[in-house]
Coordinates of C-alpha atoms in Angstrom, one line a residue:
Chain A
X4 CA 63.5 23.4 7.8
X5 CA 67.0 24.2 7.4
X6 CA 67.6 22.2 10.6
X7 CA 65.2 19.2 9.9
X8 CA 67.2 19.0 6.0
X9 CA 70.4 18.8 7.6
X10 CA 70.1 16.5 10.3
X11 CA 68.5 14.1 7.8
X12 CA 70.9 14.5 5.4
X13 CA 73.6 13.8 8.0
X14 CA 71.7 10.4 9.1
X15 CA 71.8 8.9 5.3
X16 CA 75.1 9.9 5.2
X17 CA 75.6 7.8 8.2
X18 CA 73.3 4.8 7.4
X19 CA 74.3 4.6 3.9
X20 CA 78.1 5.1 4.9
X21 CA 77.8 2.0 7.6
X22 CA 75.5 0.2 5.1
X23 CA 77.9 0.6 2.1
X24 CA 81.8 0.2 3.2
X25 CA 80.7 -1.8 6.8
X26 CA 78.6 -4.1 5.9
X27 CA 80.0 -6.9 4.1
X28 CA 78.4 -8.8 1.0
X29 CA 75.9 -11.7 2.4
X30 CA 78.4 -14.9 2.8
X31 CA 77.9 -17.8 -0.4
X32 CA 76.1 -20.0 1.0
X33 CA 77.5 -23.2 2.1
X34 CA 76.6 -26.2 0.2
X35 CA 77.3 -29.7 1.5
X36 CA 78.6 -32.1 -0.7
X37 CA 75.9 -33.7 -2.6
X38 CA 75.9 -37.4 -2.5
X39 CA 76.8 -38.5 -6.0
X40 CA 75.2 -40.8 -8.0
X41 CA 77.4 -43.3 -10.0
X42 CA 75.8 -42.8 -13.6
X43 CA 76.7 -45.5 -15.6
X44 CA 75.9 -45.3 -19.5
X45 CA 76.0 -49.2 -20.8
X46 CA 75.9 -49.0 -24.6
X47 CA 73.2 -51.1 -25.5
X48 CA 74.5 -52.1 -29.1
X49 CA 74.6 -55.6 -28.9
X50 CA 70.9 -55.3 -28.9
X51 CA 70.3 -52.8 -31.7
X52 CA 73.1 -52.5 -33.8
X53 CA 72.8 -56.4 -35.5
X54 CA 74.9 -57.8 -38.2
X55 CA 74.2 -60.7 -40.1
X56 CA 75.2 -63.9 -39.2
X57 CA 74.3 -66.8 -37.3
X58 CA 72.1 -66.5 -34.3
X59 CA 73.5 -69.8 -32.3
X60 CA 77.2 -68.6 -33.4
X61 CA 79.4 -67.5 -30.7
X62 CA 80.8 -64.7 -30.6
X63 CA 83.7 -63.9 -32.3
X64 CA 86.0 -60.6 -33.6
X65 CA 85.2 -60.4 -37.2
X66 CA 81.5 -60.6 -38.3
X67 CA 81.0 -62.9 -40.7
X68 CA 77.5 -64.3 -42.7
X69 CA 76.8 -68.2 -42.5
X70 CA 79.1 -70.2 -44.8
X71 CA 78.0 -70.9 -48.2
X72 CA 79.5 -74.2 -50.0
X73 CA 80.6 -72.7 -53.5
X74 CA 83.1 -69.6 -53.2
X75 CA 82.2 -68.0 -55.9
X76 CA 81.7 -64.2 -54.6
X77 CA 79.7 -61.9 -56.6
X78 CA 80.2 -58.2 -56.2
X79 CA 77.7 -56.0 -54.4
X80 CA 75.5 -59.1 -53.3
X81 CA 72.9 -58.1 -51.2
X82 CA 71.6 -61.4 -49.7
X83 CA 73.4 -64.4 -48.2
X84 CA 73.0 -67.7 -50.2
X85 CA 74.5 -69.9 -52.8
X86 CA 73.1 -68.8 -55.8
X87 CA 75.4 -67.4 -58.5
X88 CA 72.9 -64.7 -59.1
X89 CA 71.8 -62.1 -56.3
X90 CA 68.0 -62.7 -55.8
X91 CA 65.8 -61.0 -54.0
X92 CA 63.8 -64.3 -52.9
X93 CA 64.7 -67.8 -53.1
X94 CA 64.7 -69.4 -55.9
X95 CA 61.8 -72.2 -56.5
X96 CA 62.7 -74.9 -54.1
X97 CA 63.1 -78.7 -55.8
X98 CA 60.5 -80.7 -54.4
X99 CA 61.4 -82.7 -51.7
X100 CA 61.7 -86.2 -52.5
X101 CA 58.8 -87.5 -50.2
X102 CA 59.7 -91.5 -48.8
X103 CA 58.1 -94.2 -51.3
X104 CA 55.8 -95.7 -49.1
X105 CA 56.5 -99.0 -50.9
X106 CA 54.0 -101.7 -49.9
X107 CA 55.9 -104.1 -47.7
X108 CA 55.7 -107.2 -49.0
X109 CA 53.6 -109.6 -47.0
X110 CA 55.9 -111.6 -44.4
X111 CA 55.9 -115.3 -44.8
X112 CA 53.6 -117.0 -43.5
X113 CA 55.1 -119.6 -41.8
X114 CA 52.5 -122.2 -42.8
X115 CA 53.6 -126.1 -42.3
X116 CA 55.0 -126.8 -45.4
X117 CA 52.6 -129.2 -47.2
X118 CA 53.5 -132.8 -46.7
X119 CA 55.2 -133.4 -49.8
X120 CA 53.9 -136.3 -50.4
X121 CA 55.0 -138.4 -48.2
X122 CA 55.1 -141.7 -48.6
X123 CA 54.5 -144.1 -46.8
X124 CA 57.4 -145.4 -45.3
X125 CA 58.2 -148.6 -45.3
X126 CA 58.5 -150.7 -42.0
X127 CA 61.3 -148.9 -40.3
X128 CA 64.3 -151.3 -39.5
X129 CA 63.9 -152.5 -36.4
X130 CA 67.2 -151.8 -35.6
X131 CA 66.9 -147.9 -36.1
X132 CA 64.5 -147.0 -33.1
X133 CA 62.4 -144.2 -34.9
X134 CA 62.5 -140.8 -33.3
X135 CA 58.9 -139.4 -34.5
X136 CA 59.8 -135.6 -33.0
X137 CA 63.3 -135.6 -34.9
X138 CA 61.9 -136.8 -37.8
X139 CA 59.1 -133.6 -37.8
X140 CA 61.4 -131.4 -37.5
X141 CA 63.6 -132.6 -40.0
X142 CA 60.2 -133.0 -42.5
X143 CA 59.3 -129.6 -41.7
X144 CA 62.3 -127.8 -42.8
X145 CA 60.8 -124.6 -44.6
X146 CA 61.0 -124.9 -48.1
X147 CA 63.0 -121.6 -49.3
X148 CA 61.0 -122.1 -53.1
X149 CA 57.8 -121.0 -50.6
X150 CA 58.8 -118.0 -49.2
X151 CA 59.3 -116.4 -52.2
X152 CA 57.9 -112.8 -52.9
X153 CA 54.3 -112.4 -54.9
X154 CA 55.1 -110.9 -58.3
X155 CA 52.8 -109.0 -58.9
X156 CA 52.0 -107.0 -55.8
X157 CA 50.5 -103.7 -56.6
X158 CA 52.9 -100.6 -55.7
X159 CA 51.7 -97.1 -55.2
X160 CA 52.7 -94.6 -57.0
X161 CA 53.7 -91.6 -55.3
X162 CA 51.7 -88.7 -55.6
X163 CA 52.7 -85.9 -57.2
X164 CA 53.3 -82.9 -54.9
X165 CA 51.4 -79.5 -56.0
X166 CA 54.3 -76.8 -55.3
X167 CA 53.3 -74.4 -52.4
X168 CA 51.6 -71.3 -54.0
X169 CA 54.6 -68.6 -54.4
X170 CA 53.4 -65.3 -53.6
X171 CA 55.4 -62.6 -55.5
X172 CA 56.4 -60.2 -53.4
X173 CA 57.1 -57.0 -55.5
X174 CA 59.4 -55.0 -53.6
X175 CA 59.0 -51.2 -54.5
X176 CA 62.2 -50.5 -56.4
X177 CA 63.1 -48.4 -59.4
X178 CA 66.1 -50.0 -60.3
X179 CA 64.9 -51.9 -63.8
X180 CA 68.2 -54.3 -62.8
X181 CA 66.5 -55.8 -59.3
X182 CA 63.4 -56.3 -61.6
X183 CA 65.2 -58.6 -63.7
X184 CA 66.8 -60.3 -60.9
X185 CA 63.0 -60.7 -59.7
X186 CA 61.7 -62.2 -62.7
X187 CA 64.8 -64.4 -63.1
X188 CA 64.1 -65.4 -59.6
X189 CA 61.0 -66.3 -60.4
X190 CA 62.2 -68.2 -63.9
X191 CA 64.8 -70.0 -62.0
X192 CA 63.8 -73.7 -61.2
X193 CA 67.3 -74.4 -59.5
X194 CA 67.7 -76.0 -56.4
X195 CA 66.8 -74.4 -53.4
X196 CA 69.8 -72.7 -52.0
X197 CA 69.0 -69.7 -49.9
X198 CA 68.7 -65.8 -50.8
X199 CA 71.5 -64.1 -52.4
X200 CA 74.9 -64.9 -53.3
X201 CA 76.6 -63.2 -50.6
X202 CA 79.5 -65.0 -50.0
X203 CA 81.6 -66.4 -46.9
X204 CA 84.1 -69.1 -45.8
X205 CA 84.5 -68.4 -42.7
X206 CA 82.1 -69.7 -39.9
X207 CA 79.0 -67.8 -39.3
X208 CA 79.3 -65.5 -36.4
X209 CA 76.8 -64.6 -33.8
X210 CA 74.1 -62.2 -35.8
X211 CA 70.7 -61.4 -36.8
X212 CA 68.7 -61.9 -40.0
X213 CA 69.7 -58.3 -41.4
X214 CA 72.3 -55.9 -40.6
X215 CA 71.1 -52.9 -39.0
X216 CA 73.5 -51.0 -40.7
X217 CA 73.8 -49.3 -36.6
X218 CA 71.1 -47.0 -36.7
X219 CA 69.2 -47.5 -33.8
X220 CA 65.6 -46.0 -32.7
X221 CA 66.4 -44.6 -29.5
X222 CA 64.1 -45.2 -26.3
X223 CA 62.0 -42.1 -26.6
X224 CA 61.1 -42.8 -30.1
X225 CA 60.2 -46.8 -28.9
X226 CA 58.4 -45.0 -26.5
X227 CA 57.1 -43.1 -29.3
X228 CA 56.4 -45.8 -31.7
X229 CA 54.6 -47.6 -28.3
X230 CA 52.4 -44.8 -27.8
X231 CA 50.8 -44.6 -30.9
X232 CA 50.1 -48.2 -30.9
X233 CA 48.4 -48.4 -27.4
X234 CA 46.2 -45.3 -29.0
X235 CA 44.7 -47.9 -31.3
X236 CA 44.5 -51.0 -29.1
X237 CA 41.2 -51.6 -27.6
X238 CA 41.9 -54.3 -25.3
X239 CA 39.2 -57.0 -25.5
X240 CA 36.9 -57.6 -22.5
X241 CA 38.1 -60.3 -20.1
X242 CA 41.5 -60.3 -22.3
X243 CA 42.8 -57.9 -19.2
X244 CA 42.7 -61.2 -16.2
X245 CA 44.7 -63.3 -18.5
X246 CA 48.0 -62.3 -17.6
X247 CA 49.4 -64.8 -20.0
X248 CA 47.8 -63.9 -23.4
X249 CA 50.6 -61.7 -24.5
X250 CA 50.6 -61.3 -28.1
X251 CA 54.0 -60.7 -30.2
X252 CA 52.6 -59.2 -34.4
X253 CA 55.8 -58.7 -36.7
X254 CA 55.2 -56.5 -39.4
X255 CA 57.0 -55.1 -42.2
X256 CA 57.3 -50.9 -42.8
X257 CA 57.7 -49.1 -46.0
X258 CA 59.6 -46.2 -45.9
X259 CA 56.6 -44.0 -45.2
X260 CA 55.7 -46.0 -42.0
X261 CA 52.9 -47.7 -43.5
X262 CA 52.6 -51.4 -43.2
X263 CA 53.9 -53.6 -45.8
X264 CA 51.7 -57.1 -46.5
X265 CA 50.3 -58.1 -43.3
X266 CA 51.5 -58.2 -40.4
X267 CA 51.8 -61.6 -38.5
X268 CA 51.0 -62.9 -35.3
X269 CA 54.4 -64.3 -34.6
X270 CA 53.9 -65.8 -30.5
X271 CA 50.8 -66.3 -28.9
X272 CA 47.0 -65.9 -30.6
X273 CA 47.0 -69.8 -31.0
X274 CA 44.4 -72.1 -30.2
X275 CA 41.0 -70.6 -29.7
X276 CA 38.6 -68.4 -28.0
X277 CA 39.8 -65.5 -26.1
X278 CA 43.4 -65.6 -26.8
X279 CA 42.4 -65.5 -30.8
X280 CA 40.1 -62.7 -29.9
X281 CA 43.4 -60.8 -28.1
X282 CA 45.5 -61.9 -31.5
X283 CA 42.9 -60.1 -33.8
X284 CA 42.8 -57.1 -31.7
X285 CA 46.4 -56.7 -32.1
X286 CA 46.5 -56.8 -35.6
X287 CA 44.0 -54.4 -35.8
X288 CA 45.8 -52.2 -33.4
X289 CA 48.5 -52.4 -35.5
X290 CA 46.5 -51.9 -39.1
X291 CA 44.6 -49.0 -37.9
X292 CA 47.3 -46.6 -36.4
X293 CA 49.5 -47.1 -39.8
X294 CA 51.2 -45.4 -40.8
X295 CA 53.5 -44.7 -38.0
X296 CA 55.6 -41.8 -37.6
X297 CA 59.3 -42.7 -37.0
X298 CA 62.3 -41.4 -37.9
X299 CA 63.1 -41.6 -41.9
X300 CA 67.0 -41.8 -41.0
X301 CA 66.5 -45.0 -39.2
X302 CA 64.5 -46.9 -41.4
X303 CA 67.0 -49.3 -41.5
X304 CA 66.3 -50.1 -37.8
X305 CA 62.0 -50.4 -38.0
X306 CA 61.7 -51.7 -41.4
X307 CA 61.1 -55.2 -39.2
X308 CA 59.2 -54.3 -36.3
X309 CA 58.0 -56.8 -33.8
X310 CA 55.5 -55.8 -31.3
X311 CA 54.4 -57.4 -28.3
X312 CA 51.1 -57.2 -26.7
X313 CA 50.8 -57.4 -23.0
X314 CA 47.3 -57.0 -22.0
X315 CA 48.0 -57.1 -18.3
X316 CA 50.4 -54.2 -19.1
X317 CA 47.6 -52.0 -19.9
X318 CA 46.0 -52.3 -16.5
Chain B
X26 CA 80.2 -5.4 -21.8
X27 CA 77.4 -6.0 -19.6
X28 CA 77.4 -9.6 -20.7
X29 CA 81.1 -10.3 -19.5
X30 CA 80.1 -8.6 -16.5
X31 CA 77.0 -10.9 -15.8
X32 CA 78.8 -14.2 -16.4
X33 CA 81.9 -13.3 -14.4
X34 CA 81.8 -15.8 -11.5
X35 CA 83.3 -13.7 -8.5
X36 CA 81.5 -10.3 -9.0
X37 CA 81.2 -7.9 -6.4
X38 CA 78.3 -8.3 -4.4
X39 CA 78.4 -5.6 -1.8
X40 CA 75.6 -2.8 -2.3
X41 CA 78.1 -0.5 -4.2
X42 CA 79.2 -3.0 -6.9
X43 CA 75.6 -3.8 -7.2
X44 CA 74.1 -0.3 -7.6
X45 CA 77.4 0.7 -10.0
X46 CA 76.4 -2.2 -11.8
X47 CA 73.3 -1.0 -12.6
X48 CA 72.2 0.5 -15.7
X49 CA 71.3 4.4 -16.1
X50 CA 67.5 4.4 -15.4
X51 CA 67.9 1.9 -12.2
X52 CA 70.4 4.2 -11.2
X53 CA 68.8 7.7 -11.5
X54 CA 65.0 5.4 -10.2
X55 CA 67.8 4.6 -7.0
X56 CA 68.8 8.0 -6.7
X57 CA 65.6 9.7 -6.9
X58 CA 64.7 7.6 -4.1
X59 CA 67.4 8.4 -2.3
X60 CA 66.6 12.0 -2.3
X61 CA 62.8 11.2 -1.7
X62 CA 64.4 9.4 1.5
X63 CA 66.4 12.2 2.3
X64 CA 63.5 14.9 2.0
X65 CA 61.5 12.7 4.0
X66 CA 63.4 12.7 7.3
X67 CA 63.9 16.3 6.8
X68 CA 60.5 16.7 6.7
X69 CA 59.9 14.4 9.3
X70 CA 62.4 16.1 11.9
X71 CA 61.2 19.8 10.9
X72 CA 57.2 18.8 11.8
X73 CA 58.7 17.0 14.7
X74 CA 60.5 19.5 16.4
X75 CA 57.6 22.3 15.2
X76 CA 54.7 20.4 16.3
X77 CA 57.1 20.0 19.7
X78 CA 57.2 23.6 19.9
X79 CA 53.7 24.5 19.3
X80 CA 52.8 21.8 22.0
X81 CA 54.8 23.9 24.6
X82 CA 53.7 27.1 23.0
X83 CA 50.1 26.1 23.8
X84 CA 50.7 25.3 27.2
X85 CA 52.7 28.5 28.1
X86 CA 49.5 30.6 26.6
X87 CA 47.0 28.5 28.3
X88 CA 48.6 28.9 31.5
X89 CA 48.9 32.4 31.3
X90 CA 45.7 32.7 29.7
X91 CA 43.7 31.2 32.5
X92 CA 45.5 33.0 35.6
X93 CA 43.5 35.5 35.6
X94 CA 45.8 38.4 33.7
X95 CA 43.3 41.1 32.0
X96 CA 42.9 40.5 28.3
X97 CA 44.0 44.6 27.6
X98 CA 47.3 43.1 29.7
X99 CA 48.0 40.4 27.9
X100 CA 47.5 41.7 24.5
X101 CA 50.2 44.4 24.9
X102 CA 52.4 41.8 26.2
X103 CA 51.9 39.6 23.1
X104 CA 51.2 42.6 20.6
X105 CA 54.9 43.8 20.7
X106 CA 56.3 40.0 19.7
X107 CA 55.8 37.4 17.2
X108 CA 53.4 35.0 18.5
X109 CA 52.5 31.5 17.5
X110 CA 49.2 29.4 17.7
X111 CA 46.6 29.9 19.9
X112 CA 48.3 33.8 20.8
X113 CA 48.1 34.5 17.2
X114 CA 44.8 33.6 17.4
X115 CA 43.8 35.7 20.9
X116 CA 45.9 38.9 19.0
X117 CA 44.1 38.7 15.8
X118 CA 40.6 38.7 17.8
X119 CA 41.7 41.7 20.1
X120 CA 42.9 43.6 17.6
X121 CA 39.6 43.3 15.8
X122 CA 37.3 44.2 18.7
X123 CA 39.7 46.9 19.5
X124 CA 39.6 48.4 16.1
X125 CA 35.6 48.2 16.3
X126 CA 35.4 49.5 19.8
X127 CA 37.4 52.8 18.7
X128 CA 35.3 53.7 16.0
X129 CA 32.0 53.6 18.2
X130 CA 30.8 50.0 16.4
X131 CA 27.1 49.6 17.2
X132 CA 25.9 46.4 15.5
X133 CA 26.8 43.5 18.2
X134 CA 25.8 41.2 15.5
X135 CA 28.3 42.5 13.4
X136 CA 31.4 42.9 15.7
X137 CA 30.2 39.7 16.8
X138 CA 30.7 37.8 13.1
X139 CA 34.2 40.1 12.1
X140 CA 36.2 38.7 15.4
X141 CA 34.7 34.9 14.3
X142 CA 36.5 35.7 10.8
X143 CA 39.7 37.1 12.0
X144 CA 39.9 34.3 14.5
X145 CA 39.3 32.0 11.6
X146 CA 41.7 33.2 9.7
X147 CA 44.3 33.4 11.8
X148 CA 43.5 29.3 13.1
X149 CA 43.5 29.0 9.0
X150 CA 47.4 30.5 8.5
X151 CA 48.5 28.4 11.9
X152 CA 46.6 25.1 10.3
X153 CA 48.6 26.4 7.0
X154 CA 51.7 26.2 8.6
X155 CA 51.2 23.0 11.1
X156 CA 50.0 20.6 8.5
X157 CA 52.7 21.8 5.6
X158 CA 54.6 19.7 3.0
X159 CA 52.8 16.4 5.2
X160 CA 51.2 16.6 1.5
X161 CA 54.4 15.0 0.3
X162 CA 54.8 12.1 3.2
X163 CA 51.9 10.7 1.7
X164 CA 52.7 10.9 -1.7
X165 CA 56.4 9.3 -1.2
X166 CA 54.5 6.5 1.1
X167 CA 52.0 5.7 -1.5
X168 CA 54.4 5.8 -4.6
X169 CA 58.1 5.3 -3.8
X170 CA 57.2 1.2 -4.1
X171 CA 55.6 1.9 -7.5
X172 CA 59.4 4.0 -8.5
X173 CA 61.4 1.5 -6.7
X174 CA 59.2 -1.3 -8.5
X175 CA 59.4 0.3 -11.7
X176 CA 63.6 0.1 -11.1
X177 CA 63.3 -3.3 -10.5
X178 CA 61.4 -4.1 -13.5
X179 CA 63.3 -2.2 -15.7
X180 CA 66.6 -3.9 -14.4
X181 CA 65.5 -7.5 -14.2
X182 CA 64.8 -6.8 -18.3
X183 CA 67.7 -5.4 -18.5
X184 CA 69.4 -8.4 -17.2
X185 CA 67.6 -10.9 -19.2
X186 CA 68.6 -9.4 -22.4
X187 CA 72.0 -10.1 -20.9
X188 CA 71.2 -13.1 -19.8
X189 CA 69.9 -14.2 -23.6
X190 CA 72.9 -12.5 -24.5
X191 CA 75.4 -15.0 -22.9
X192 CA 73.3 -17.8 -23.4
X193 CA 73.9 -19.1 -20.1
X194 CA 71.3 -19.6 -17.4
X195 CA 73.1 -20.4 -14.7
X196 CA 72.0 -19.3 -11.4
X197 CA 75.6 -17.2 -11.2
X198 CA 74.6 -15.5 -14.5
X199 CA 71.0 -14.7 -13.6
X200 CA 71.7 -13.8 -10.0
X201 CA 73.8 -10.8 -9.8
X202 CA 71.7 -9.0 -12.5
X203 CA 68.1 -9.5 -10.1
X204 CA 69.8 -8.7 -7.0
X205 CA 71.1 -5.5 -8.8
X206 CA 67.1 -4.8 -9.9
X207 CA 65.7 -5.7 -7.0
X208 CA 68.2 -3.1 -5.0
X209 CA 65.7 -0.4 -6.2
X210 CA 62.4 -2.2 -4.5
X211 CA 64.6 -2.5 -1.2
X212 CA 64.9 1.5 -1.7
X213 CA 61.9 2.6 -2.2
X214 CA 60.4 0.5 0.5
X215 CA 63.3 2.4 2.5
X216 CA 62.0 5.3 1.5
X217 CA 58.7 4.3 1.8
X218 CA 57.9 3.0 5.6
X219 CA 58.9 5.8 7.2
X220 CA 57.1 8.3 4.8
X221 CA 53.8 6.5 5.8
X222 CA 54.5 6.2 9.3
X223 CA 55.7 9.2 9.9
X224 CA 52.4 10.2 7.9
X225 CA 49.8 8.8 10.2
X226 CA 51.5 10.2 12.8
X227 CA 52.3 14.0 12.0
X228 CA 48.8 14.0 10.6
X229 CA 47.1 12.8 13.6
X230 CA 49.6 15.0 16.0
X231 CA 48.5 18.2 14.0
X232 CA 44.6 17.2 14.3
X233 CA 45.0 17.2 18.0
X234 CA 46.9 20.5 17.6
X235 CA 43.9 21.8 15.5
X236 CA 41.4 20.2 17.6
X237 CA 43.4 22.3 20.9
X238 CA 43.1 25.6 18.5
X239 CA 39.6 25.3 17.8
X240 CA 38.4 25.3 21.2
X241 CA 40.7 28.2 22.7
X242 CA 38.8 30.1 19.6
X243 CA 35.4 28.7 20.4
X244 CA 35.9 29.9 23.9
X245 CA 37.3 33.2 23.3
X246 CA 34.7 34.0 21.0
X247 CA 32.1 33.3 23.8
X248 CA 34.1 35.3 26.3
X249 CA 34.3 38.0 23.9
X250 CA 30.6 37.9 23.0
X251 CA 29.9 37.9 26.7
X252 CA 32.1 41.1 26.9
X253 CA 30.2 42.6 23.6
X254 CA 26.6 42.0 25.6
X255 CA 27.9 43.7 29.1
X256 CA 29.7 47.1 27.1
X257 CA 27.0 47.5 24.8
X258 CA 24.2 47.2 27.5
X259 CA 26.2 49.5 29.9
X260 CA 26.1 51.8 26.6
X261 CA 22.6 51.8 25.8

């Protein structure tokens, strides 16, 4: 045993002596340079981040919201008009003086001017050869006393125009000061001159219809918001072959994500038949998946949503 | 400490930084197997040479046995030194049958059975001696994977925690700690495969040695009976 003990001992001693201090660590292994992939990161701002302004504006450096004619600035104004008070909607707008369609007075009739009595003439002078188509013309001379217009031609009155029905939109807001500004925007019967009275002089540069204020839903929570409306979209049979009957709904969100009034077909859905049918069904798409889970930190940036509706998408 | 050692970039790889690496249970599971290992081969070249032995023992006897010497001959012969295998075996069985003859033993049923035992017994002790500590081949075969796997485990957790520690999971981090852990599986299949070979082997190498045994007893015992039959007829 002694034997057998030893010579074992003396073979790991070996193998783990050749193994340990011989026997160098594996090499790293080599690894060929990786073709890189230029990774460019475009900031897409100019999309979502929108200030007001002017939407055919160019471009220019400082942003600026469309021109108003008085300069008379009032602090903290929250929408963009000429009104000395800041309103939340327009005030009522002054009817539109319509065209008098005022009867045209019949044209005169060029009838041959009676004969006023002519008499008759006495033997022309022989000398004076008579020239019978001069003579007609010269007889005929309109009489400007016949011409004249009838007195008493019946005019029509214009009708009165019934004031398009104002729907008061109540926005939900504590402050007891907007209220006021509602009801006085309601009250006020001046002449129609925009929102607000946010002030500018300068020309109206390139811009949306509201600031964004530069939050921005990113594209996972588009995707998001995309999702849960295809959920609720049952495309309507024989919608899917039209490849053209794409839909765009704008809607409005309260803070919670539900939908605010109702939301509004704003391309497509016109005419008849099927494309109505594919209009409807994106409404209701829209209606029955409120309220919609987005980001509370970016309301700013999907109070105003505007959804289109591609049907040939979903196939 | 162990963090720092994980996340630094150029560690030593080699099989000595990676088993001083290791934490305390990995290192006594990689020992332990070490020894195991060592124990083994021991084993392993002690049966070898043995069973090498007893193979040229067996031979040597056989030879002589079959030339035609007289038993009484040989027996003094092998009486006076130590003997091994199937001489132990031919002693122990003339002894008997010469104890029996000297005191006059009458029942050939009898003498018959007590040289059977005593050649029995002494096959038994040879067996004892063949087949020896191959009991622990087979247990370091079956579970030196289990110990080695049971290093491994315990140092890939160790190295996780580590891992968590240093909240890093790059492949640099992770990779030093699992080669470490999986050192101990590589040494316990070390120690392992040659255990079970070496096994299967031995094992079968002492059955043929057995097998060889058994039959010089079987025929000596009929050789012997035949001898009872002729002394006691001649007797009676």
């Amino acid at each position: 045993m002694k034997a057998g003990l030893t010579t074992s001992l003396l073979a790991h001693a070996a193998f783990l002596g050749i193994g340990l201090f011989t026997v160098a660590p594996p090499r790293a292994f080599d690894v060929d340079d990786v073709e890189s992939f230029p990774v460019d990161i475009i900031p897409i701002e100019s999309i979502t981040q929108v200030q007001e302004g002017d939407r055919e504006a160019p471009e220019v450096e400082t942003p600026s919201p469309k021109p108003t004619r008085r300069v008379q600035p009032v602090e903290n104004a929250l929408k963009t008009g000429d009104n000395d008070q800041d309103l939340e909607n327009p005030p009522t707008p002054e009817l539109q003086p319509k065209p008098v369609e005022t009867a045209v007075a019949p044209k005169a009739i060029e009838e041959p001017a009676p004969e006023p009595d002519v008499k008759p003439e006495p033997q022309p002078e022989p000398e004076k050869t008579p020239d019978p188509v001069a003579d007609t013309i010269a007889e005929q001379e309109p009489d400007p006393e016949s011409a004249e217009l009838p007195e008493d031609v019946p005019v029509p009155t214009p009708r009165p125009k019934t004031p398009p029905p104002q729907t008061a939109k109540t926005p939900k807001t504590e402050q007891a000061d907007q209220k006021t500004d509602q009801v006085a925007a309601l009250l006020n019967k001046e002449k129609a001159a925009g929102g607000g009275a946010k002030r500018a002089t300068k020309q109206a540069s390139l811009g949306g219809e509201r600031t964004t204020k530069g939050s921005k839903l990113t594209q996972s929570e588009m995707d998001a918001l995309r999702g849960q409306i295809q959920r609720c979209w049952n495309v309507p049979a024989g919608v899917s072959n039209a490849e053209d009957l794409k839909i765009s709904i704008k809607m409005r969100l309260d803070k919670s994500g539900a939908i605010e009034g109702r939301p509004e077909v704003v391309s497509g859905g016109g005419g008849t038949g099927i494309s109505r049918i594919a209009a409807e069904s994106a409404r209701r798409a829209v209606l029955r998946c409120a309220p919609f889970n987005l980001p509370a930190a970016k309301y700013d940036a999907w109070a105003d949503v505007i959804v289109h509706f591609d049907p040939s998408d979903m196939f | 400490m162990e963090q720092i050692a994980l996340a630094a970039p150029g560690s030593e790889l080699s099989i000595w930084a990676l088993f001083w690496q290791a934490g305390w249970i990995v290192k006594s599971v990689m020992i332990g197997l070490l020894l195991a290992s060592v124990w083994t081969w021991a084993i392993v070249v002690d049966k070898m040479v043995a069973y090498a032995r007893m193979r040229r023992t067996l031979n040597k006897f056989e030879q002589v046995f079959w030339s035609g010497q007289s038993l009484e001959e040989l027996y003094r012969s092998l009486s006076e030194r130590k003997t091994s295998g199937m001489g132990t075996i031919f002693v122990a069985a003339m002894r008997e049958w010469k104890k029996s003859f000297e005191k006059g033993a009458n029942s050939q049923l009898a003498l018959q059975t007590r040289i059977d035992k005593a050649m029995d017994l002494a096959l038994g002790r040879e067996m004892e001696r063949l087949e020896g500590r191959l009991g622990f081949l087979a247990t370091i075969g079956s579970a030196a994977p289990f110990i080695g796997l049971f290093g491994t485990v315990i140092g890939i957790m160790t190295s996780f925690q580590a891992i968590a520690g240093s909240k890093s999971t790059n492949l640099a981090v992770v990779a030093p700690g699992i080669a470490e852990a999986l050192l101990a599986t590589a040494i316990g299949l070390l120690a392992a495969i040659p255990a079970v070979v070496a096994y299967n082997k031995l094992s079968s190498d002492a059955g043929k040695l057995s097998a060889r045994m058994e039959g010089f007893a079987d025929e000596f015992s009929a050789i012997l009976s035949r001898q009872i039959d002729e002394k006691l007829g001649s007797r009676a």
